[in-house]
XYZ file of C-alpha atoms in Angstrom:
373
model
C 36.537 -14.997 15.029
C 33.174 -15.821 13.503
C 30.325 -13.372 14.030
C 26.661 -14.297 13.665
C 24.272 -12.351 11.444
C 20.803 -12.285 13.023
C 17.402 -11.049 11.918
C 16.297 -7.848 13.695
C 13.729 -7.626 16.451
C 10.209 -7.131 15.075
C 7.080 -5.553 16.506
C 4.573 -7.359 18.705
C 2.187 -7.769 15.757
C 4.843 -9.233 13.433
C 6.468 -12.539 14.360
C 8.206 -13.561 11.138
C 9.425 -12.374 7.765
C 10.692 -13.653 4.424
C 14.277 -13.310 3.226
C 14.372 -11.850 -0.282
C 17.712 -12.191 -2.105
C 21.246 -12.291 -0.758
C 23.380 -9.409 -2.026
C 26.542 -11.324 -1.050
C 27.616 -14.940 -1.480
C 29.934 -17.214 0.494
C 33.515 -16.025 0.097
C 32.604 -12.396 -0.634
C 34.174 -9.651 1.500
C 31.708 -7.509 3.459
C 31.963 -4.168 5.223
C 30.348 -3.306 8.535
C 26.776 -1.933 8.078
C 26.709 -3.098 4.430
C 23.310 -4.534 3.465
C 23.480 -8.315 3.133
C 19.823 -9.145 2.463
C 16.355 -7.606 2.765
C 13.697 -8.999 5.100
C 10.112 -8.606 3.935
C 7.505 -8.420 6.694
C 3.759 -7.938 6.605
C 4.171 -4.152 6.559
C 7.669 -3.063 5.539
C 10.943 -4.344 4.105
C 13.871 -4.174 6.526
C 17.563 -4.229 5.644
C 19.789 -6.757 7.427
C 23.308 -5.352 7.575
C 26.690 -6.880 8.349
C 27.471 -6.493 12.075
C 31.225 -6.401 11.306
C 33.679 -6.303 8.428
C 35.183 -9.544 7.173
C 34.346 -12.393 4.839
C 30.961 -14.084 4.487
C 31.766 -17.734 5.206
C 28.367 -19.329 5.817
C 24.765 -18.816 4.730
C 22.315 -20.677 6.947
C 19.072 -19.644 5.258
C 18.392 -19.353 1.547
C 16.425 -16.848 -0.524
C 12.699 -17.039 0.265
C 13.154 -18.654 3.683
C 10.721 -17.677 6.444
C 12.608 -16.576 9.557
C 11.768 -15.268 13.014
C 13.196 -12.398 15.034
C 16.699 -13.009 16.348
C 17.339 -16.047 14.131
C 20.916 -16.642 12.935
C 20.975 -16.563 9.130
C 24.684 -16.230 8.289
C 28.191 -16.025 9.734
C 31.058 -13.675 9.006
C 34.755 -14.414 9.559
C 36.119 -11.256 11.105
C 39.394 -11.242 9.127
C 40.905 -12.212 5.756
C 39.198 -14.840 3.581
C 40.309 -18.441 3.999
C 42.058 -19.526 0.782
C 42.914 -23.139 1.684
C 39.461 -24.506 2.391
C 36.714 -23.880 -0.190
C 33.239 -23.235 1.150
C 31.157 -26.313 1.830
C 28.635 -27.090 -0.923
C 25.980 -27.489 1.756
C 26.304 -23.807 2.652
C 26.696 -22.421 -0.849
C 23.494 -21.081 -2.327
C 22.876 -21.231 -6.084
C 23.709 -18.115 -8.051
C 20.841 -16.042 -9.443
C 21.893 -17.081 -12.965
C 21.411 -20.736 -12.085
C 17.950 -20.080 -10.697
C 17.039 -18.070 -13.743
C 18.048 -21.021 -15.902
C 15.883 -23.334 -13.855
C 12.907 -21.010 -14.230
C 13.364 -20.793 -17.965
C 13.573 -24.539 -18.190
C 10.333 -24.904 -16.277
C 8.540 -22.388 -18.484
C 9.097 -24.105 -21.823
C 5.785 -24.230 -23.678
C 4.019 -27.558 -23.655
C 4.127 -29.452 -26.971
C 1.052 -28.864 -29.142
C -0.814 -32.016 -30.123
C -0.893 -32.570 -33.903
C -4.220 -33.480 -35.531
C -4.515 -37.101 -36.756
C -5.502 -37.387 -40.437
C -7.960 -40.096 -41.411
C -6.960 -41.701 -44.746
C -9.780 -44.214 -45.235
C -12.946 -42.335 -44.334
C -16.117 -43.603 -46.156
C -17.692 -41.364 -48.762
C -20.696 -39.346 -47.615
C -23.385 -37.586 -49.647
C -22.698 -33.993 -50.518
C -24.454 -32.073 -47.748
C -23.790 -28.677 -46.294
C -20.826 -29.201 -44.034
C -20.339 -27.594 -40.656
C -17.687 -24.908 -40.385
C -14.263 -26.363 -39.727
C -12.980 -25.833 -36.191
C -10.448 -23.027 -35.824
C -6.845 -24.149 -36.113
C -4.815 -24.661 -32.978
C -3.188 -21.434 -31.833
C 0.545 -21.823 -32.270
C 1.413 -18.162 -31.777
C 4.318 -17.267 -29.556
C 3.935 -15.316 -26.310
C 1.141 -17.399 -24.763
C 3.247 -18.865 -21.986
C 2.210 -18.578 -18.361
C 4.385 -17.810 -15.397
C 3.855 -18.225 -11.687
C 5.344 -16.140 -8.907
C 4.728 -16.227 -5.160
C 2.759 -13.386 -3.588
C 4.865 -11.052 -1.487
C 4.263 -11.034 2.256
C 2.926 -7.496 1.904
C 0.398 -8.594 -0.725
C -0.589 -11.641 1.359
C -1.082 -9.433 4.403
C -3.148 -6.931 2.406
C -5.353 -9.767 1.169
C -5.791 -11.146 4.687
C -6.716 -7.758 6.147
C -9.192 -6.970 3.382
C -10.905 -10.335 3.737
C -10.955 -9.954 7.505
C -12.554 -6.518 7.190
C -15.229 -7.880 4.856
C -16.040 -10.823 7.133
C -15.834 -9.160 10.553
C -17.532 -5.792 9.972
C -20.935 -4.680 8.724
C -19.597 -2.342 6.032
C -21.915 0.263 4.557
C -21.022 3.217 2.318
C -22.693 6.605 2.055
C -21.952 9.265 -0.587
C -22.017 12.995 -1.070
C -20.481 15.454 -3.519
C -18.406 18.565 -2.976
C -18.061 21.692 -5.076
C -14.267 22.063 -5.181
C -14.331 25.562 -6.708
C -13.691 27.403 -3.396
C -10.695 25.199 -2.541
C -9.308 25.485 -6.076
C -9.685 29.278 -6.018
C -7.920 29.466 -2.666
C -5.063 27.271 -3.887
C -4.669 29.268 -7.087
C -4.509 32.503 -5.097
C -1.978 31.460 -2.461
C -0.055 28.429 -3.807
C 3.003 30.429 -4.922
C 3.237 32.337 -1.641
C 2.652 29.107 0.284
C 5.467 27.264 -1.482
C 7.832 30.215 -1.131
C 7.085 30.489 2.584
C 7.052 26.795 3.530
C 9.073 25.097 0.789
C 6.282 22.657 -0.034
C 3.393 22.678 -2.502
C -0.163 23.291 -1.319
C -2.144 20.235 -2.386
C -5.665 18.976 -1.773
C -4.835 16.389 0.905
C -4.213 18.972 3.618
C -7.697 20.430 3.065
C -9.296 16.996 3.340
C -7.254 16.018 6.391
C -8.246 19.231 8.178
C -11.895 18.831 7.121
C -11.864 15.226 8.366
C -10.548 16.292 11.769
C -13.215 19.000 11.965
C -15.950 16.445 11.193
C -14.466 13.829 13.550
C -14.663 16.322 16.392
C -18.349 16.862 15.602
C -19.041 13.101 15.340
C -16.517 11.326 17.615
C -18.108 7.911 17.108
C -16.586 7.882 13.592
C -13.181 8.161 15.289
C -13.904 5.265 17.652
C -13.401 1.502 17.232
C -14.828 -1.753 18.536
C -12.774 -3.796 21.009
C -14.641 -6.974 21.870
C -17.884 -5.842 23.464
C -16.514 -2.374 24.247
C -16.355 0.865 22.290
C -12.871 2.367 22.351
C -13.071 6.153 22.066
C -10.011 8.126 20.959
C -9.426 11.712 22.040
C -6.676 12.113 19.444
C -6.772 12.142 15.644
C -4.259 9.869 13.922
C -5.186 9.874 10.240
C -4.022 7.043 7.989
C -3.067 8.239 4.494
C -3.295 5.432 1.921
C -0.215 5.412 -0.345
C 0.046 3.209 -3.428
C 3.486 1.745 -4.216
C 4.785 -0.719 -6.775
C 4.741 -3.409 -4.073
C 1.235 -2.698 -2.796
C -0.823 -0.354 -0.657
C 0.536 0.964 2.635
C -1.146 3.325 5.108
C 1.311 5.488 7.075
C -0.183 7.392 9.986
C -0.343 11.179 10.274
C -0.120 11.493 14.060
C -2.037 14.242 15.885
C -3.397 15.692 12.665
C -5.468 18.179 14.655
C -2.262 19.813 15.916
C -0.659 20.203 12.487
C -0.926 23.103 10.091
C -1.393 22.861 6.344
C 2.348 22.993 5.648
C 3.096 20.281 8.230
C 0.463 17.998 6.710
C 1.640 18.532 3.125
C 5.260 17.974 4.146
C 4.436 14.781 6.041
C 2.326 13.334 3.226
C 5.021 14.077 0.650
C 7.595 12.394 2.873
C 5.338 9.343 3.311
C 4.922 8.942 -0.440
C 8.645 9.174 -1.109
C 9.759 6.802 1.636
C 6.961 4.315 0.953
C 8.271 3.779 -2.591
C 11.858 3.376 -1.350
C 10.745 1.016 1.451
C 11.985 3.282 4.234
C 8.851 3.562 6.361
C 9.195 2.180 9.878
C 6.809 -0.246 11.546
C 5.778 2.462 14.018
C 4.741 4.769 11.174
C 2.419 2.068 9.801
C 0.816 1.066 13.088
C -2.291 2.484 14.739
C -4.526 5.149 13.293
C -8.103 6.119 14.144
C -9.407 7.062 10.677
C -8.135 6.726 7.097
C -8.293 8.660 3.821
C -7.849 7.028 0.410
C -7.518 9.094 -2.759
C -8.487 7.028 -5.788
C -8.960 10.220 -7.752
C -5.247 10.422 -8.552
C -5.758 7.350 -10.752
C -8.957 8.670 -12.347
C -11.529 6.925 -10.148
C -14.885 8.700 -10.287
C -16.648 6.660 -7.588
C -15.732 3.749 -5.325
C -16.558 2.077 -2.011
C -13.345 1.910 0.061
C -12.807 -0.993 2.466
C -12.167 -0.416 6.157
C -8.669 -0.533 7.612
C -9.249 -2.571 10.820
C -9.575 -1.871 13.683
C -10.708 1.528 12.411
C -14.436 1.973 11.930
C -14.493 4.366 8.969
C -12.548 5.392 5.878
C -13.019 8.330 3.527
C -12.712 7.863 -0.232
C -11.718 10.844 -2.387
C -12.248 10.768 -6.138
C -11.544 12.553 -9.392
C -12.504 16.219 -9.718
C -14.767 16.478 -12.758
C -16.705 19.401 -14.156
C -20.456 18.735 -14.033
C -23.617 20.809 -14.408
C -25.245 21.547 -11.069
C -28.065 23.795 -9.865
C -26.809 26.864 -8.040
C -29.116 29.709 -6.940
C -31.739 28.538 -9.425
C -29.271 28.465 -12.323
C -27.523 25.559 -14.049
C -23.774 26.148 -13.846
C -20.642 24.089 -14.481
C -18.568 23.396 -11.387
C -15.577 21.133 -10.531
C -17.255 18.426 -8.448
C -15.890 15.516 -6.441
C -17.791 12.531 -5.091
C -16.965 11.614 -1.494
C -17.560 8.136 -0.095
C -17.554 7.163 3.564
C -17.412 3.439 4.291
C -18.198 2.659 7.920
C -18.860 -0.192 10.318
C -22.611 -0.150 10.806
C -22.236 -2.141 14.043
C -20.882 1.023 15.657
C -21.815 3.972 13.422
C -25.441 4.700 12.574
C -26.393 5.993 9.170
C -27.354 9.356 10.641
C -23.852 9.954 12.009
C -22.183 8.789 8.788
C -24.351 11.010 6.588
C -23.947 14.056 8.831
C -20.196 13.454 8.980
C -20.005 13.816 5.176
C -22.324 16.826 5.247
C -19.966 18.490 7.751
C -16.973 17.741 5.516
C -18.818 19.123 2.486
C -19.649 22.346 4.333
C -16.047 22.808 5.464
C -14.560 22.183 2.001
C -17.015 24.522 0.299
C -16.091 27.235 2.809
C -12.347 26.577 3.340
C -11.960 29.681 5.531
C -13.525 27.535 8.276
C -10.576 25.167 8.005
C -8.118 28.020 8.402
C -9.962 29.287 11.464
C -10.711 25.836 12.882
C -14.442 26.482 13.256
């Protein structure tokens, strides 16, 4: 009996995906729930597994094909492999080695034109000659290669361009003295890790401070829906995570109801599963506000781009010691620039500036975050 292999059902916002590379070829035995191929969507990569054990007898779609939900892409013979009839060439996909050979053949360097020597040039008076042109560069390693953008990268590009074209983005800045937070972490980090089994980082402080400020200025937590303002009475914070395949923003649901340990544990889990492509579509959907931490890469200052349909995003940056005035004295303190990019169609400059001022006050007095005041 032949069993069909179908693409999984996708979310309402995702209608198609791209097949990456088959892990099995026609004639190979397969085991139930064994991964046959990965499906790349706009947000995540999903595994398509064998629905039954048997032999893979037909591949209907090749590597790189764009498919829709529920589409039949292969068939499995639920039994022993057929030894009398070889697989049809029409259903046999080329091996990766063959494709690699084709790519290498296409990437041979173009032949370099040789200069033509003139043997009968007329004599000219001895005058200062112009410098000879530099010789043609015949060094190796100057080849070019072309690769298609992944669906995730294409989707990121589309969303960023859409945000730039559909919103009136403005950015306001402030700076935070991180000494109080750093002192608190240094004092309690060992006890915190021993008690909760997770390290106390900076992100939990910023997530809690963001929630505190969002409660004071709820318009920053709102979004535009047509000609309406959609207010949210919950706080789902998107945490930007950089992976080797691109940027993803998993959502920390109900951040106002979570403690420091819950936030640190969730963010650590997001980072790990984002790199191994195990985040679900639900975990990447929604969100009312986002936080991006460019400081982990050494960024001192930036203007983050909105994550539509959200109306604001907070940019964290590198902690750097700088001289500041404190009580009439110049002192050295670990400072961080904060940036808030916001949709000026909805959020006035006054609200955006005061939002950052509220965050600054909370971070420079972290006891407020512990007490929720």
